Coordinates of C-alpha atoms in Angstrom, one line a residue:
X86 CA 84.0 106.5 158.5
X87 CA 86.7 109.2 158.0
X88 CA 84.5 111.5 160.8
X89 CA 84.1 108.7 162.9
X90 CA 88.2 107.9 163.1
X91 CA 88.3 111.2 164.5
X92 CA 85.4 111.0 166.7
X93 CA 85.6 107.6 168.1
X94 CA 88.9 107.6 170.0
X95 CA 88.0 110.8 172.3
X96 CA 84.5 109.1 173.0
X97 CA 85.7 105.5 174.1
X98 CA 88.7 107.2 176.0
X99 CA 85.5 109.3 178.4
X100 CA 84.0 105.2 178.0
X101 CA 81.3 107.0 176.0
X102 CA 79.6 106.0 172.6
X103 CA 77.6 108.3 169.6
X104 CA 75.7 104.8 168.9
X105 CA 74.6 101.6 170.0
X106 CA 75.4 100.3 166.2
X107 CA 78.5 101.8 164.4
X108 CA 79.4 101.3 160.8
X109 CA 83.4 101.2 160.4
X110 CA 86.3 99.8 158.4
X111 CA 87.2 96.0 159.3
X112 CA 90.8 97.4 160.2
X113 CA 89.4 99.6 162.1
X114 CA 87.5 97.4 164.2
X115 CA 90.3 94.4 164.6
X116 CA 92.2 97.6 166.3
X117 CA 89.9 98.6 168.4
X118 CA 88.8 95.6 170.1
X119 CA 89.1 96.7 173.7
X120 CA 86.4 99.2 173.1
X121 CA 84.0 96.3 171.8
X122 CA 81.7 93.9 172.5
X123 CA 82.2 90.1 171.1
X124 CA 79.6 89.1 169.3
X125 CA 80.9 85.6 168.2
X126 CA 77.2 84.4 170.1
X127 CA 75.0 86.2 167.2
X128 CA 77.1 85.7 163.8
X129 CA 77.8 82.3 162.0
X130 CA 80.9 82.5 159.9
X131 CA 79.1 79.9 157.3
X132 CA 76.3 82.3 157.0
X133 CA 78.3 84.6 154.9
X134 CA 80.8 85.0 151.9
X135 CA 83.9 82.9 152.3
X136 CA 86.7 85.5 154.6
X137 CA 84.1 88.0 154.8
X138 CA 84.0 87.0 158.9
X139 CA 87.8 86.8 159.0
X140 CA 87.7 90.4 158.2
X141 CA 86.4 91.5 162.0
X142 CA 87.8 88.8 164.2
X143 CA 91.0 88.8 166.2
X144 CA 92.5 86.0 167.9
X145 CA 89.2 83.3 167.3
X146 CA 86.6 85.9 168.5
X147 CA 84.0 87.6 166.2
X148 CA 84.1 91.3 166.9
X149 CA 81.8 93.1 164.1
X150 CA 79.1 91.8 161.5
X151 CA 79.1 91.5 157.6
X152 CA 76.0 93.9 156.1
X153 CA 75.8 94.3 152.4
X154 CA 78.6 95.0 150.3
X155 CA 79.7 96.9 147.0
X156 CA 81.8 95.4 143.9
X157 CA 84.0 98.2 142.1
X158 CA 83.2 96.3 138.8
X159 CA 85.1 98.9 136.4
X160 CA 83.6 101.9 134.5
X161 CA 80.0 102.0 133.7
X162 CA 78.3 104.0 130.9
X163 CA 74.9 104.9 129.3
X164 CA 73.6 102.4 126.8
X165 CA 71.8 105.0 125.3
X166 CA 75.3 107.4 124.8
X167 CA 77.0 104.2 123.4
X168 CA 74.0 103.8 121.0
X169 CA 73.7 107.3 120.0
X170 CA 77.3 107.7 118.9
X171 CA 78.0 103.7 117.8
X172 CA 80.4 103.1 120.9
X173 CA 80.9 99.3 121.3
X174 CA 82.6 97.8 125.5
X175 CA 86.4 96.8 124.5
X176 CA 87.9 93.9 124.8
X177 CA 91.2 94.2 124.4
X178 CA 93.6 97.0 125.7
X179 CA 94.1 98.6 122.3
X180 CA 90.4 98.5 121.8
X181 CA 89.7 100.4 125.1
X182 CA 92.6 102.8 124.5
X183 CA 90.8 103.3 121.0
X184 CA 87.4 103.8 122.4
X185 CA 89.1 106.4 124.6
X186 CA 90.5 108.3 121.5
X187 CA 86.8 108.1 120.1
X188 CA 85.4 109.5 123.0
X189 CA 87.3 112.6 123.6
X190 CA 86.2 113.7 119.8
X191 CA 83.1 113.6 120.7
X192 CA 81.2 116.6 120.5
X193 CA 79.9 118.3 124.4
X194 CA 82.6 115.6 125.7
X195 CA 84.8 117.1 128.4
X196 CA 86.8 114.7 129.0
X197 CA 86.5 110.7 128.3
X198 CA 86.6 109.0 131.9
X199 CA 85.4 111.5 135.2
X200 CA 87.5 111.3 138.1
X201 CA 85.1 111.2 141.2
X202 CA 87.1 112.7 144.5
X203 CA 86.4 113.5 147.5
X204 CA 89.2 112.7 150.1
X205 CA 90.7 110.8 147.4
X206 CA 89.4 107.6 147.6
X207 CA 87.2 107.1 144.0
X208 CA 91.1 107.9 142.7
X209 CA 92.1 104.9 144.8
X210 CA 89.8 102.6 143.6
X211 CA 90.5 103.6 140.2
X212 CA 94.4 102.3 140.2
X213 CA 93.2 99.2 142.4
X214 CA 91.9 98.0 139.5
X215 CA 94.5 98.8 137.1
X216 CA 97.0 97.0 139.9
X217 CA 94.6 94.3 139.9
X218 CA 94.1 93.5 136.5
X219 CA 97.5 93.9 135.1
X220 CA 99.3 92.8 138.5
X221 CA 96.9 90.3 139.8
X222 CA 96.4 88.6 142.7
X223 CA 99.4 87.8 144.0
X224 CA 100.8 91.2 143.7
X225 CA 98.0 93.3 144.8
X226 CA 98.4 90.9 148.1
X227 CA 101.4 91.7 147.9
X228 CA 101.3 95.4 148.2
X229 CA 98.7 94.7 151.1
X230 CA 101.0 92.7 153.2
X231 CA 103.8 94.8 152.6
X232 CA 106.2 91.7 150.6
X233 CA 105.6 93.8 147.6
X234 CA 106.9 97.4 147.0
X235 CA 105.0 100.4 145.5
X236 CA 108.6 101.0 143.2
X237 CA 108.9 97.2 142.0
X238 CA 109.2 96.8 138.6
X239 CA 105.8 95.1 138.5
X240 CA 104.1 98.0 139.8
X241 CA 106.4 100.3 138.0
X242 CA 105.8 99.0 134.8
X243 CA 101.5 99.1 135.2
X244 CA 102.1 102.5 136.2
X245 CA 104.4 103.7 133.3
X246 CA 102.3 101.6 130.8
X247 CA 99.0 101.4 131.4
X248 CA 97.6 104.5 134.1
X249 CA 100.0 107.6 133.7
X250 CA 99.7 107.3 129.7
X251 CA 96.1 107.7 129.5
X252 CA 96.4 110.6 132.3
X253 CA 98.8 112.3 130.5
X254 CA 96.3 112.1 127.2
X255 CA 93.9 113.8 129.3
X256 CA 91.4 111.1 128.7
X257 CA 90.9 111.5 132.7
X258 CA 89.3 114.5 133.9
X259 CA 90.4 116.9 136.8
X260 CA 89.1 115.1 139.8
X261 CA 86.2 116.5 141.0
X262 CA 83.8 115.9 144.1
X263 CA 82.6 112.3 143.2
X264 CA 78.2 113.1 143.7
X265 CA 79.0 116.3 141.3
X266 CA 81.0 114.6 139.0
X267 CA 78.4 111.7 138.6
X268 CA 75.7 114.4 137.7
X269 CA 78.1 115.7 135.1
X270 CA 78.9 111.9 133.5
X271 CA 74.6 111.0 133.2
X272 CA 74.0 114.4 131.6
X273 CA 77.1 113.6 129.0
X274 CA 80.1 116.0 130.0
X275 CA 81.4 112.4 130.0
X276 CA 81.3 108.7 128.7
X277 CA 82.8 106.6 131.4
X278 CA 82.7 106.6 135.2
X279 CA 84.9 104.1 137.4
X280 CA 82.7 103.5 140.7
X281 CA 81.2 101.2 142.6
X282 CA 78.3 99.4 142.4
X283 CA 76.3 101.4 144.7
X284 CA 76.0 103.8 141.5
X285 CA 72.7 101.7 140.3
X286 CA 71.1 103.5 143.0
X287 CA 72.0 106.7 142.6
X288 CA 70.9 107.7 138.9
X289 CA 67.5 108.6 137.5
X290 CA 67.2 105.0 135.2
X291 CA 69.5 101.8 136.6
X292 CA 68.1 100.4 133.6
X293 CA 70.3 102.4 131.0
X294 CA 73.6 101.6 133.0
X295 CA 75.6 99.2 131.5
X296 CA 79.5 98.8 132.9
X297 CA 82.6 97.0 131.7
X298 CA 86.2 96.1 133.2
X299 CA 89.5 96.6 132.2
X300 CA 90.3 94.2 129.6
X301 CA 91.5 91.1 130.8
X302 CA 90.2 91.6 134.8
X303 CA 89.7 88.4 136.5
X304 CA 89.3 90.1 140.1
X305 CA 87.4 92.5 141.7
X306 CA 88.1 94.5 144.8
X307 CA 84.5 94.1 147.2
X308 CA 83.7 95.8 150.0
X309 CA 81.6 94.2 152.6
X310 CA 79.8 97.3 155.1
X311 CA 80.6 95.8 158.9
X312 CA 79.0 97.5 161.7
X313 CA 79.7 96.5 165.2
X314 CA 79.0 97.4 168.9
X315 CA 81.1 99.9 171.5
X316 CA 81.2 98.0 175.0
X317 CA 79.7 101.5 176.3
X318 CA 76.6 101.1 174.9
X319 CA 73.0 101.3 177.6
X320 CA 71.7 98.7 175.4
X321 CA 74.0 95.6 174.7
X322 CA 70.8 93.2 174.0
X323 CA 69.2 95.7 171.7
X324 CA 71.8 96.3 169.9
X325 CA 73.1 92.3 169.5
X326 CA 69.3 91.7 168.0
X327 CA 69.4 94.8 165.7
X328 CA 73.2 94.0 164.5
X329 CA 72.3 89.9 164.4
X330 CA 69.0 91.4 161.9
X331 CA 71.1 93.5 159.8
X332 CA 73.3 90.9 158.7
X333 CA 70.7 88.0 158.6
X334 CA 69.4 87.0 155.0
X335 CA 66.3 88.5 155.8
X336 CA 68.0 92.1 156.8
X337 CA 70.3 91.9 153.7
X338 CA 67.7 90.8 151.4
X339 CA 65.4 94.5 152.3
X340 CA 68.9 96.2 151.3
X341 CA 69.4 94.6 148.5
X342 CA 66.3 95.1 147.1
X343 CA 66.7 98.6 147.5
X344 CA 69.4 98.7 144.6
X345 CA 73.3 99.5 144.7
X346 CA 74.5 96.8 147.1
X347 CA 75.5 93.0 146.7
X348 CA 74.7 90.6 149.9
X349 CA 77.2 89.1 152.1
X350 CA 74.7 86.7 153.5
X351 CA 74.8 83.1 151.6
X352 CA 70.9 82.7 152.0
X353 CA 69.8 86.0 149.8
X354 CA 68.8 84.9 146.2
X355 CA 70.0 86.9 143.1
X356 CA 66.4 86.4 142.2
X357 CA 66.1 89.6 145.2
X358 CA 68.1 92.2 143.2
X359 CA 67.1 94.5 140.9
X360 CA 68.2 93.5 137.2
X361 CA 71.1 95.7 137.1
X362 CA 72.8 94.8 140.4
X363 CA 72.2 91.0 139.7
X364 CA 74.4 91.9 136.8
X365 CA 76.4 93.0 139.0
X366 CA 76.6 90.1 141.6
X367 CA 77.2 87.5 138.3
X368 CA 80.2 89.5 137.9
X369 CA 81.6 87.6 140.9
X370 CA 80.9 84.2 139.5
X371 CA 83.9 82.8 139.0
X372 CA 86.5 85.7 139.4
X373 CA 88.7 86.1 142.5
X374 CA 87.0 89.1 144.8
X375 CA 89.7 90.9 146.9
X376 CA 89.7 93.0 149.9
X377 CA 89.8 96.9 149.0
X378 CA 93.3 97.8 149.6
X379 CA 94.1 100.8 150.9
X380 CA 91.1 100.5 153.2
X381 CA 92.6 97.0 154.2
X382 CA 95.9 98.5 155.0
X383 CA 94.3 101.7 156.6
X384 CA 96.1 104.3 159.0
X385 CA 98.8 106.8 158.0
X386 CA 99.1 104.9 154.8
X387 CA 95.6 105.3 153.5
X388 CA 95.6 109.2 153.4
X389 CA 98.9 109.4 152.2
X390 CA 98.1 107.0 149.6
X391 CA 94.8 109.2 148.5
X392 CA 97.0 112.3 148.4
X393 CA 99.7 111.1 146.9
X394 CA 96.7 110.0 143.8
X395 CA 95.5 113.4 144.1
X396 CA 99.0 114.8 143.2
X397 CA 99.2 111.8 140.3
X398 CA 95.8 113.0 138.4
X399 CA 97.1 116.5 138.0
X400 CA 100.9 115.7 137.4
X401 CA 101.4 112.5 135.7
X402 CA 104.7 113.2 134.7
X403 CA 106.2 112.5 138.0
X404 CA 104.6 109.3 138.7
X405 CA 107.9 107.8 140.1
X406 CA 108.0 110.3 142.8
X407 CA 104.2 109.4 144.0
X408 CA 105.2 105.8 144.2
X409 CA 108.1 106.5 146.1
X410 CA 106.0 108.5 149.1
X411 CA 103.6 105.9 148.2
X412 CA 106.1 103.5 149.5
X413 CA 107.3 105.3 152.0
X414 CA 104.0 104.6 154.4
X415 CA 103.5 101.3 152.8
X416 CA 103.4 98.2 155.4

């Protein structure tokens, strides 16, 4: 997506297209409408997740379609590294800040949590949790919609207390390329690794994976995949039956199958997933799943914002000066 936000305005400007079917961010896609076909006549809001639909449409009209999705669950481990050194999942904050402590004494452990990077965006995820568990809801709307500020108290205070205390113990590592730093967490450098749920399909054995939130979380950010269709496309009908497949239960069902994704489609059955990622999907029973943030808000703010947690990792110390650029792209 962050090739294609470079690539896509040049092509639809020479009314050209890479693709009949393109994969993009929902904001992306609501802002972009005048280079994209309505496909309001192939999708049924109903079909799908509650909002998921509301995510692509502008003004009544249905311009992309939900595929599969991810849920950023919280930080997943090894059963068998928990085992071998008699790690127990916390449950409260002073137990997790414990298991922490226990962790970096470990023996071969470089540091206790990896920090995936890339263009910043594992980072991102990582403090969306943090602002959702200890801010909740409200606030982590809040911040979305601009009615909240990035140097509020509230998000001050989750900051001060909760995030830039354990970076500053160094029980984060340096962040590192995300796809390295995951080979580094299964072979042991270290115990816990904030990431997606797409992870279950990207190790050797899904079945030694186990994951746990932040004490206390009662909402999870998901990330529905929408893929829509440039009005400059040779193949309009093609590419309305391939789009209308993908995000059928039958299409998401194949995908799901496959390991590291969670349907948006009502009519796929948990009894389709692989064990670990029905875990997963259970997850969302009964907790609140949000919108990923900074991929909701987008633009200018959402590499500033990756930056700006790039800058955090390696100086904690002046957290109040990453909220304030923070703040200063903020809606």
């Amino acid at each position: 997506a962050e090739d294609l936000a470079t690539i896509l305005p040049a092509q639809f400007e020479a009314e050209m297209a890479p693709a009949d079917v393109i994969f993009m961010w929902a904001w992306w896609i609501r802002n972009n409408t005048d280079h994209i076909l309505e496909i309001s006549d192939i999708i049924d809001p109903s079909d799908f997740m509650p909002g998921i639909v509301d995510q692509v449409s502008v003004g009544g009209k249905i311009y992309g379609a939900p595929y599969t999705g991810k849920v950023k669950p919280g930080f997943w481990y090894r059963i068998s590294f928990f085992k071998e050194h008699n790690l127990e999942v916390p449950t409260t904050w002073d137990e997790f800040v414990s298991l922490l402590e226990t962790i970096k004494g470990i023996d071969g452990i470089e540091a206790p949590i990896a920090s995936g990077d890339g263009v910043g965006w594992p980072l991102s995820d990582v403090t969306e949790h943090f602002l959702l568990t200890f801010g909740g809801v409200d606030l982590f709307q809040g911040l979305i919609n601009g009615s909240v500020s990035w140097t509020s108290d509230e998000v001050k205070d989750i900051f001060k207390n909760r995030l830039v205390p354990l970076l500053q113990e160094g029980y984060f590592s340096e962040p590192k390329d995300w796809t390295l730093i995951l080979e580094d967490w299964w072979a042991g450098k270290y115990a816990l690794y904030f990431m997606g749920s797409w992870i279950t399909g990207m190790v050797e054995n899904a079945s030694d994976l186990g994951v746990f939130s932040l004490p206390g979380a009662e909402a999870f950010v998901f990330c529905p995949d929408f893929c829509f269709i440039p009005k400059y496309t040779e193949h309009p009908d093609e590419a309305k039956e391939l789009v209308k497949f993908l995000s059928s239960a039958e299409g998401q069902t194949i995908q799901v199958k496959q390991g590291g994704h969670i349907a948006t489609n009502l009519g796929v059955s948990l009894d389709d997933y692989p064990e670990v990622d029905k875990r997963v999907a259970q997850l969302l029973e009964g907790a609140t799943a949000v919108t990923d943030l900074d991929d909701t808000i987008g633009g200018e703010f959402q590499t500033n914002f990756w930056d700006q947690l790039k800058y955090l990792w390696v100086h904690p110390d002046e957290w109040e000066t990453v909220l304030q650029n923070i703040e200063s792209k903020a809606p």
